[in-house]
Coordinates of N, CA and C in Angstrom, one line a residue:
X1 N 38.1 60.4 19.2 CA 36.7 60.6 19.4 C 36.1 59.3 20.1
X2 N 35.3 59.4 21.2 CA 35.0 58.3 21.5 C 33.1 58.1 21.5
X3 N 32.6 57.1 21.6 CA 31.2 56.8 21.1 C 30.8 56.4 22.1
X4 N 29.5 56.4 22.4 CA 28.9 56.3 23.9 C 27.2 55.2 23.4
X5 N 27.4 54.0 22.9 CA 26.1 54.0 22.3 C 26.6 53.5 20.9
X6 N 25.3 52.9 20.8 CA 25.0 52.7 19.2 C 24.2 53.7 18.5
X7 N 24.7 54.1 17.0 CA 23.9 55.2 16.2 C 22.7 54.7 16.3
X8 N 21.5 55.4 15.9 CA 20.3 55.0 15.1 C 20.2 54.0 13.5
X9 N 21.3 54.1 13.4 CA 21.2 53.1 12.1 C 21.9 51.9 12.4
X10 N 22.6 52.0 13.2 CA 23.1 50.6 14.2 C 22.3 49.9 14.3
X11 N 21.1 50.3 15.4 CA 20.0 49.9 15.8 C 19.0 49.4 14.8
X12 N 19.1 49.7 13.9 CA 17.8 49.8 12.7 C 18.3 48.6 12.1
X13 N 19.4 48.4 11.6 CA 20.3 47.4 11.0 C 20.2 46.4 11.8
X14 N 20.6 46.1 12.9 CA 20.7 45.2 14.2 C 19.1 44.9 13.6
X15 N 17.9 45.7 14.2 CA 16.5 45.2 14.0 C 16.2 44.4 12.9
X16 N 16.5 45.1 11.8 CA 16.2 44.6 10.3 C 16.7 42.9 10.7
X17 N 17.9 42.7 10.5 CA 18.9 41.6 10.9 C 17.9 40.6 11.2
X18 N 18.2 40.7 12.7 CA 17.4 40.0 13.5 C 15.5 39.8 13.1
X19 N 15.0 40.8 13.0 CA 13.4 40.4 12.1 C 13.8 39.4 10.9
X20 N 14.4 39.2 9.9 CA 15.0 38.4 9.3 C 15.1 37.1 9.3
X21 N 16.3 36.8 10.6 CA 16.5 35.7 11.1 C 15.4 35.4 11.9
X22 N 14.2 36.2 12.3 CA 13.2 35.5 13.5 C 12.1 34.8 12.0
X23 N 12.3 35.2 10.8 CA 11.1 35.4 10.0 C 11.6 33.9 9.3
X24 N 12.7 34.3 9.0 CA 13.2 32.5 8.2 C 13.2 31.5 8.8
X25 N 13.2 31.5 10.9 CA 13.1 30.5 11.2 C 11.8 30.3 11.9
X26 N 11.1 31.1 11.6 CA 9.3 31.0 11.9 C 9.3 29.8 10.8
X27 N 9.2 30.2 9.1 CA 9.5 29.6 8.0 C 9.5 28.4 8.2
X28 N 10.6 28.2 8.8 CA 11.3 26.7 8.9 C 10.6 25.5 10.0
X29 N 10.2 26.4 10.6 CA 9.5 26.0 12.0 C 8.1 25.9 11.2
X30 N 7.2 26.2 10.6 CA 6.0 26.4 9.4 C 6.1 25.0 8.6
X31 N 7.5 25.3 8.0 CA 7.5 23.6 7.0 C 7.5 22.6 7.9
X32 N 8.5 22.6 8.5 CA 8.5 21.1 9.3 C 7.3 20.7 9.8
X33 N 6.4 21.6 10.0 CA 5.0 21.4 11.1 C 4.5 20.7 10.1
X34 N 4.6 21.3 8.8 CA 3.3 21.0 7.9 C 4.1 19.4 7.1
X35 N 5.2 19.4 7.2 CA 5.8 18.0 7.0 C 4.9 16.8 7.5
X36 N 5.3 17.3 9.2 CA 5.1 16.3 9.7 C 3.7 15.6 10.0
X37 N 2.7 17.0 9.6 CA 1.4 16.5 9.2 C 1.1 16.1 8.1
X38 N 1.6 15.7 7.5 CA 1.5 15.2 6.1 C 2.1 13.9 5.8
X39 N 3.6 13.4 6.5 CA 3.5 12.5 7.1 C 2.8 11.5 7.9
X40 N 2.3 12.0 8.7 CA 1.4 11.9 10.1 C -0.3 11.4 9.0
X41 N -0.6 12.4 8.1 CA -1.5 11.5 7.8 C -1.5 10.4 6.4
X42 N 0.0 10.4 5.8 CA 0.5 9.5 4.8 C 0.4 8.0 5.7
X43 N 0.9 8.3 6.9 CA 1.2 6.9 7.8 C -0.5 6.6 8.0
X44 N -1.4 7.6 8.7 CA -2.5 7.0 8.9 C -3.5 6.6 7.7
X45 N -3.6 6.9 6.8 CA -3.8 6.7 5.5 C -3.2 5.0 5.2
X46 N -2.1 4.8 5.6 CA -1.4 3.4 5.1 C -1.7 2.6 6.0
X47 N -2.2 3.2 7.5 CA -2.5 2.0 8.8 C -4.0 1.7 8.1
X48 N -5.4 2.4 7.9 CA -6.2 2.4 7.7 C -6.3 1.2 6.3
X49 N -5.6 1.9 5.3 CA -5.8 0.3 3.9 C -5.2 -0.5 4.5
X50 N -4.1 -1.0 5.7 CA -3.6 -2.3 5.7 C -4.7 -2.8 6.6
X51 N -5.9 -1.8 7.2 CA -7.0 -2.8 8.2 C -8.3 -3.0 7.3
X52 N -8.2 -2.5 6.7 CA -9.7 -2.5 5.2 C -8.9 -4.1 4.8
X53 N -7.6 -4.0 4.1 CA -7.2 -5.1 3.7 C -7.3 -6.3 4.2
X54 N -6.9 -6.4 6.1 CA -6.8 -7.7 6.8 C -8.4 -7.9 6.6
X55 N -8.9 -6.8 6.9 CA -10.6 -7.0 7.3 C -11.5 -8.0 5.9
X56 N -10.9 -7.2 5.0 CA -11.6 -8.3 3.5 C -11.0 -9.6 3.8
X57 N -9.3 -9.9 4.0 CA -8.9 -11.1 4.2 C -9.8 -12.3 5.6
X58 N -10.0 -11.3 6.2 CA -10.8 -12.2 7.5 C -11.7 -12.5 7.0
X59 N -12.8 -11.6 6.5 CA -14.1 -12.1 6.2 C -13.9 -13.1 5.1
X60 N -13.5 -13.1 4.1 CA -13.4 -14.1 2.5 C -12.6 -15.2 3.5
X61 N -11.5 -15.0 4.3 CA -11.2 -16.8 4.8 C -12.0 -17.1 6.1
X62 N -13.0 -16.8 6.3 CA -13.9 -17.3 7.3 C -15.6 -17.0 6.3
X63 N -15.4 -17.4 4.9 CA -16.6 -17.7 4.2 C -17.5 -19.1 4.5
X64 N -18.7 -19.3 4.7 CA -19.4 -20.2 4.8 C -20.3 -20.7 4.1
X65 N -20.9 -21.9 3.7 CA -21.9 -22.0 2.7 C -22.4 -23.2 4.2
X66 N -24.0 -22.9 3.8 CA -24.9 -23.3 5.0 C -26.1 -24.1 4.6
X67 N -25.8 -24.3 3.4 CA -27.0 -25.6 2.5 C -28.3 -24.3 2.7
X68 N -28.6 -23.5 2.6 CA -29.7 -22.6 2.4 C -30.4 -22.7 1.4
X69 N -31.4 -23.0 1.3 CA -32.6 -23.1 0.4 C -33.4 -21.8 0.0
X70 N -33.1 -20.5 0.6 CA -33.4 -19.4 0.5 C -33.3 -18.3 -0.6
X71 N -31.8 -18.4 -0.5 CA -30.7 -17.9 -1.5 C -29.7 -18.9 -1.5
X72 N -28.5 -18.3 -2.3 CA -27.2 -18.6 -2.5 C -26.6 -18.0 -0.9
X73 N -25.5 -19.0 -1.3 CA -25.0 -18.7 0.4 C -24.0 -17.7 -0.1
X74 N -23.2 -18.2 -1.0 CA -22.2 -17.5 -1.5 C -22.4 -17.0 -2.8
X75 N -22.5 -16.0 -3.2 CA -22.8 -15.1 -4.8 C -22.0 -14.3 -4.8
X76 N -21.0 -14.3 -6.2 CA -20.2 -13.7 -6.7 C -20.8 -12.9 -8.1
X77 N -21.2 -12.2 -8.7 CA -21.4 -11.9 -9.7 C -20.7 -10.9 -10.6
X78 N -20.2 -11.0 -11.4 CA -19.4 -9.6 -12.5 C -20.3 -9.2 -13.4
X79 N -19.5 -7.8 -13.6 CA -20.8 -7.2 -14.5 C -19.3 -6.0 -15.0
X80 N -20.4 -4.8 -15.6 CA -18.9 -3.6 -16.0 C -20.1 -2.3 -15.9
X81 N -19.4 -1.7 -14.9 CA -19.8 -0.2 -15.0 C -20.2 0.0 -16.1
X82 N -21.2 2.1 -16.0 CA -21.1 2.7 -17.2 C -20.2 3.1 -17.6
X83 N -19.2 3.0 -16.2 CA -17.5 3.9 -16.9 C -16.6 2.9 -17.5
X84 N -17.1 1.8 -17.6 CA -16.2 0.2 -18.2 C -15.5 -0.3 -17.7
X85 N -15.6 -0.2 -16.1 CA -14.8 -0.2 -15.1 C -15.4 -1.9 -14.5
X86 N -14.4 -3.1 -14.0 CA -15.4 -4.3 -13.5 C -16.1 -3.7 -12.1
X87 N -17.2 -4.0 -12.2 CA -18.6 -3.9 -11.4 C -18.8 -5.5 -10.6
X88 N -18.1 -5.9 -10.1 CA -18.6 -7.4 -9.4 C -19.4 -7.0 -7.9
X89 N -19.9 -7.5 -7.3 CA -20.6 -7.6 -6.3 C -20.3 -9.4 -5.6
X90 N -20.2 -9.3 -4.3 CA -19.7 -10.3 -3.7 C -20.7 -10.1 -3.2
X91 N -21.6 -11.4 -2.1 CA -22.6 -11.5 -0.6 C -22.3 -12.8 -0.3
X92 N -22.0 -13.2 0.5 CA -21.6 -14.3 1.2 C -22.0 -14.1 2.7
X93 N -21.8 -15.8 3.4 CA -22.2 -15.6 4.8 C -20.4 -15.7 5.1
X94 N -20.4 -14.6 6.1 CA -18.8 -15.1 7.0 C -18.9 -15.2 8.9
X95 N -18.1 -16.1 9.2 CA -18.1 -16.2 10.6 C -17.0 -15.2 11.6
X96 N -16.4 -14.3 10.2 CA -15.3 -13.2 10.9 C -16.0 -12.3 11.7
X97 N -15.3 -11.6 12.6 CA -15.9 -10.6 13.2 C -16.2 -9.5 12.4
X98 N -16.6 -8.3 12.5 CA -16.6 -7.0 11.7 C -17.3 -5.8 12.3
X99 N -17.7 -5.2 11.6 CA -18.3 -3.6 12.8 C -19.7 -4.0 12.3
X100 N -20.2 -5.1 12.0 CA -21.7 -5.0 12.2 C -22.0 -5.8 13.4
X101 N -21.5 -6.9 13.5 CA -22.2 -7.8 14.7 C -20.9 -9.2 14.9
X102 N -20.4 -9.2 16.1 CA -19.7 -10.4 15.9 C -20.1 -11.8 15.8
X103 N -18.9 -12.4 15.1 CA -19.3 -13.9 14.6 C -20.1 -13.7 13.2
X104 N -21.2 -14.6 12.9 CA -22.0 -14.7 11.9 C -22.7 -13.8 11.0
X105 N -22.6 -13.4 10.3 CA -23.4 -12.3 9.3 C -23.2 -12.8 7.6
X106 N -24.5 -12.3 7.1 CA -24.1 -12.3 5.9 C -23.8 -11.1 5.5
X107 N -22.7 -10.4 4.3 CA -22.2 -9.5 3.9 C -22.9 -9.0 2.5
X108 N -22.2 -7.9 1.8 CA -22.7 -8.0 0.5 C -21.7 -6.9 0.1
X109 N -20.0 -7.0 -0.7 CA -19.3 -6.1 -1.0 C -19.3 -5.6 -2.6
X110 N -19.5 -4.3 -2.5 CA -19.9 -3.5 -3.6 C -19.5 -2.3 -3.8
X111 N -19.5 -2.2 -5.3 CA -19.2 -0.6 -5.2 C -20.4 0.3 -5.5
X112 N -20.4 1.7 -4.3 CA -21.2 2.5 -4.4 C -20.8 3.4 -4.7
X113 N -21.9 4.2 -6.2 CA -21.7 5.3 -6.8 C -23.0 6.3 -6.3
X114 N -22.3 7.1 -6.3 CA -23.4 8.2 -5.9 C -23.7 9.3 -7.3
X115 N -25.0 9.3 -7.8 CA -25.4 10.1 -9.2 C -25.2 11.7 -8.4
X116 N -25.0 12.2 -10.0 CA -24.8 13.3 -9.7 C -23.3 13.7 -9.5
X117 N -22.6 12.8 -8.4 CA -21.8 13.4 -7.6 C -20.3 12.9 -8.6
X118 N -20.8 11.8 -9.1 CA -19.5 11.1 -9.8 C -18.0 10.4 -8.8
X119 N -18.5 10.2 -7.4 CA -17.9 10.2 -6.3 C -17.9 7.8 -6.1
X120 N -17.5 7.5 -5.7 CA -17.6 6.6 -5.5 C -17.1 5.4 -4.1
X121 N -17.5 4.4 -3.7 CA -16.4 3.6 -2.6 C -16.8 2.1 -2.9
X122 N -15.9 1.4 -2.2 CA -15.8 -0.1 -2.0 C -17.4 -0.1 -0.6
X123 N -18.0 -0.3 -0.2 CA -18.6 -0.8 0.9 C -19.1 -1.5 1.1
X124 N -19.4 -2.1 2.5 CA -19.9 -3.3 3.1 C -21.1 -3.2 3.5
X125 N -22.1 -3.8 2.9 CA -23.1 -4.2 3.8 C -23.7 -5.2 4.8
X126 N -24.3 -4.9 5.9 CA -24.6 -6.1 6.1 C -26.2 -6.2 5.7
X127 N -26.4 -7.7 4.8 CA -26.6 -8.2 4.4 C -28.1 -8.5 5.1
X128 N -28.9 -7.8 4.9 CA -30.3 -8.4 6.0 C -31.7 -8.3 5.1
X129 N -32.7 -9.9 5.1 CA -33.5 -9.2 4.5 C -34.7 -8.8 5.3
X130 N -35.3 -7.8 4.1 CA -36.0 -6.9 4.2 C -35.8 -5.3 5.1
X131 N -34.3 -5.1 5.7 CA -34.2 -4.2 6.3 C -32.7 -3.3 5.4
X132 N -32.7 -2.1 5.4 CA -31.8 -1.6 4.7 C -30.7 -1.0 5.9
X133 N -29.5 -1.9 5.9 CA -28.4 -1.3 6.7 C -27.4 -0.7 6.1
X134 N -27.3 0.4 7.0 CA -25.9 1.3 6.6 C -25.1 0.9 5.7
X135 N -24.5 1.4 5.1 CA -23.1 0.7 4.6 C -22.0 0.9 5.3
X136 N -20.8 0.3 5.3 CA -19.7 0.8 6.0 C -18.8 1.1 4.9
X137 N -18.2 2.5 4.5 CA -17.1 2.4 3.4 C -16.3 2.0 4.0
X138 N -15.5 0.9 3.2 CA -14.4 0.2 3.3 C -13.0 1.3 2.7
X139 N -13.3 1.6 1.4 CA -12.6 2.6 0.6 C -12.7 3.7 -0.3
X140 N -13.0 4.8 -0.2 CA -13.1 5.8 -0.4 C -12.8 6.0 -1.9
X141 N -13.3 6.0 -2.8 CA -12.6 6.2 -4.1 C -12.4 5.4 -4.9
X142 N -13.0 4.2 -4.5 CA -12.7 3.1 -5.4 C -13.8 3.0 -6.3
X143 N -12.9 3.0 -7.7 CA -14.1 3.1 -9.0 C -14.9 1.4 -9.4
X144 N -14.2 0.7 -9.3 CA -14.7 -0.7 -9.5 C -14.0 -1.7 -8.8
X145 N -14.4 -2.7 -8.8 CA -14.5 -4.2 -8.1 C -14.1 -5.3 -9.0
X146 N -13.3 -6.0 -9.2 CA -13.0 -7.7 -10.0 C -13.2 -8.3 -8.9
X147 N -13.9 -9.6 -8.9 CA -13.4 -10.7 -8.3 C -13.3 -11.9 -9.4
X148 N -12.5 -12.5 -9.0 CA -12.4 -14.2 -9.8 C -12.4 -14.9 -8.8
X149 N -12.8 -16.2 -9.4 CA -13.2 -17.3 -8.3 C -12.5 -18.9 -8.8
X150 N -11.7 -19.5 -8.3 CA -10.9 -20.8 -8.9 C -11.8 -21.8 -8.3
X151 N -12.0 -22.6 -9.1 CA -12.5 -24.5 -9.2 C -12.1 -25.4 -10.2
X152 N -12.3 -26.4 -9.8 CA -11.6 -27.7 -10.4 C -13.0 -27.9 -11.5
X153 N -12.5 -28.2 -12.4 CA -13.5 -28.8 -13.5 C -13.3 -29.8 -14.4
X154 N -13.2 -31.1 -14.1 CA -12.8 -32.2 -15.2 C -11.4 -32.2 -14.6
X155 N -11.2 -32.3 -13.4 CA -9.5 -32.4 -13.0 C -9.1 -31.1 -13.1
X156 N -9.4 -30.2 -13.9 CA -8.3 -29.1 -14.5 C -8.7 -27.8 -13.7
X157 N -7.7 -26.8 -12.9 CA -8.4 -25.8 -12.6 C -8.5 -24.2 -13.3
X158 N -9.9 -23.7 -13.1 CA -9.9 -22.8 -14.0 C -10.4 -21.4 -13.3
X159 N -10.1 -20.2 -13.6 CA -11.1 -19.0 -12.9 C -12.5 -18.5 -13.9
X160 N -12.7 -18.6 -13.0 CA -14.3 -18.1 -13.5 C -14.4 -16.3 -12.8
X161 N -15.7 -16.0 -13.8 CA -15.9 -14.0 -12.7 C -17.3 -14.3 -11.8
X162 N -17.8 -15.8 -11.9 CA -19.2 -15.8 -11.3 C -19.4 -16.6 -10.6
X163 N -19.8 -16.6 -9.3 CA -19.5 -18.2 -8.4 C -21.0 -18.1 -7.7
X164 N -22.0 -19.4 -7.7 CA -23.1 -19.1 -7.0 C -23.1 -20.6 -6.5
X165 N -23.7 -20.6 -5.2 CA -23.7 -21.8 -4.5 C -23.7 -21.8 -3.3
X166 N -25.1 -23.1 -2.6 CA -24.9 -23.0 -1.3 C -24.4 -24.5 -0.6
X167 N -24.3 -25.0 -1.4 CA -23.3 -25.9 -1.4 C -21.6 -26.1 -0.9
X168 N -21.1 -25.3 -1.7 CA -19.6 -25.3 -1.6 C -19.0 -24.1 -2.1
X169 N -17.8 -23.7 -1.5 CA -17.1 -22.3 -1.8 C -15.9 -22.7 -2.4
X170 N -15.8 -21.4 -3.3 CA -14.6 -21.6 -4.4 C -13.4 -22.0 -3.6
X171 N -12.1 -22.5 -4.6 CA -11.2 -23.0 -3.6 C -10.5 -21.9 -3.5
X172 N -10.4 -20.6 -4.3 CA -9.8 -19.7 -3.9 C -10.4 -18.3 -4.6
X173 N -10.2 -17.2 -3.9 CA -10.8 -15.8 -4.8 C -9.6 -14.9 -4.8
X174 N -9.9 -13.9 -5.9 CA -8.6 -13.1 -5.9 C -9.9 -11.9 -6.6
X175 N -9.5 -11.2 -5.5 CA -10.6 -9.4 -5.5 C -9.4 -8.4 -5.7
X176 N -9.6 -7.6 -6.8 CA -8.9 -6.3 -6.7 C -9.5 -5.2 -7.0
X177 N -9.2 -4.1 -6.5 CA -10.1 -3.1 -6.0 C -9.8 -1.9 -7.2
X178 N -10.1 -1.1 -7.8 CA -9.8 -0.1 -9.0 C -10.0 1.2 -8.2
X179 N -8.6 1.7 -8.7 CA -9.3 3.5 -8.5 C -8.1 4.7 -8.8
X180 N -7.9 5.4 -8.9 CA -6.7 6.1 -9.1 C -6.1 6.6 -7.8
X181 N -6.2 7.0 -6.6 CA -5.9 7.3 -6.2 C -5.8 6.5 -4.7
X182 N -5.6 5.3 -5.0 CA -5.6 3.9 -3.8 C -4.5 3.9 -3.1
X183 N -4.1 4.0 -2.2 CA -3.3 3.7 -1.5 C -2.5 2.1 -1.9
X184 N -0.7 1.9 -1.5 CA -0.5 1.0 -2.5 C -0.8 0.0 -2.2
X185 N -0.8 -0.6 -0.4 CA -1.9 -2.1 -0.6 C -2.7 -2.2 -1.1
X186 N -3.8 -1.4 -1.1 CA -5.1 -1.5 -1.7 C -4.8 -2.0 -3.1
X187 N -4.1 -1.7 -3.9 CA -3.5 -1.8 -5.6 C -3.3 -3.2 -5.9
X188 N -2.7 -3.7 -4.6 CA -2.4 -5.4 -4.9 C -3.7 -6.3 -4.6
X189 N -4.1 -7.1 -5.9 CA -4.7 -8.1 -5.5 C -5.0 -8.9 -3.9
X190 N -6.3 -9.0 -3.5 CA -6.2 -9.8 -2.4 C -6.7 -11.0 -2.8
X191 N -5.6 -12.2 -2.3 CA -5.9 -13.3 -2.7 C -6.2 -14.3 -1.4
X192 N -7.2 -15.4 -1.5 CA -7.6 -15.9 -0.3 C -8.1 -17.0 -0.8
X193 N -8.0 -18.0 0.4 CA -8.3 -19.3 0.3 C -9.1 -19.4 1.3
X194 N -10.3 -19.6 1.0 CA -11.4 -20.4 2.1 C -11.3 -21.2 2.8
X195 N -11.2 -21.2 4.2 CA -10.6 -22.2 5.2 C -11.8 -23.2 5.4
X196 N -13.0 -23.1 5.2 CA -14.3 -23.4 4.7 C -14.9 -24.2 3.9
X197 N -14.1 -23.3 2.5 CA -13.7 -24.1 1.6 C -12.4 -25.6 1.4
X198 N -11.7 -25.5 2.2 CA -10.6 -26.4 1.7 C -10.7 -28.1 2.1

């Protein structure tokens, strides 16, 4: 007997088959995409806190004290959230560049909570009086702020959480940033020495 052709269940079977193999490697071709954007924004997520990071390191080692009789040139203050979380606020003058104005500005780094929302960030202000400017978030999610501030006292050196003066800047600060879900630079201490200072 000879056959001229494939049966109808040949064909059906062949289809099934092949729909199959086109569907598992649609699949496949589905994950990898979604990998790689997930990837794609793990990496931009980690470029983004290593430039938040340099950007605090620029401004704190290009801190300035300007003998001002106004205010404090430099003010560090600590305090503790309602969530018990440290609440410091930094304002200082720095000669670093930044996205408000190049060269000279005074700053004022804080954490902002929004009521209601229970939402929070690290941001930068710049620092002007009588005029209320933007903030710039630095970091997204960050529940609180430490700073410590090192000086010599009686020969011996000590950290303090409060530094005010328009005189002279600490010989060194160490700021770390709180929040659960930080990215891992952000997690580490930024430590700096005032070139200003030294």
């Amino acid at each position: 007997m000879s056959r001229r052709g494939f049966a109808l269940v040949e064909v059906v079977v062949a289809t099934v088959i092949a729909g199959g193999v086109a569907l598992m490697v649609h699949r496949g071709v589905h994950t990898l995409l979604e990998a790689g954007d997930r990837a794609a924004a793990v990496r931009e997520e980690a470029a983004h806190a290593a430039a938040v990071r340099r950007q605090l390191v620029a401004w704190l080692n290009a801190a300035t004290v300007e003998g001002s009789l106004e205010s404090w040139d430099f003010e560090g203050t600590g305090g503790v959230s309602d969530g018990g979380d440290p609440d410091a606020a930094l304002s200082f003058i720095t000669l670093a560049p930044g996205p408000f104005e190049p060269g000279r500005a005074r700053l004022m780094l804080r954490i902002a909570r929004e009521v209601g929302t229970g939402t929070s960030a690290l941001v930068a202000t710049r620092d002007t009086a009588g005029a209320d400017a933007a903030p710039e978030v630095l970091v997204p999610g960050a529940r609180g702020l430490a700073v410590r501030y090192l000086h010599t006292v009686d020969g011996e050196r000590t950290w303090t959480d409060t530094w005010r003066s328009s005189a002279q800047l600490p010989e060194a600060i160490e700021l770390r940033i709180l929040g659960d879900s930080l990215p891992p630079v952000l997690r580490l201490p930024v430590f700096v020495v005032p070139r200003s200072g030294a």
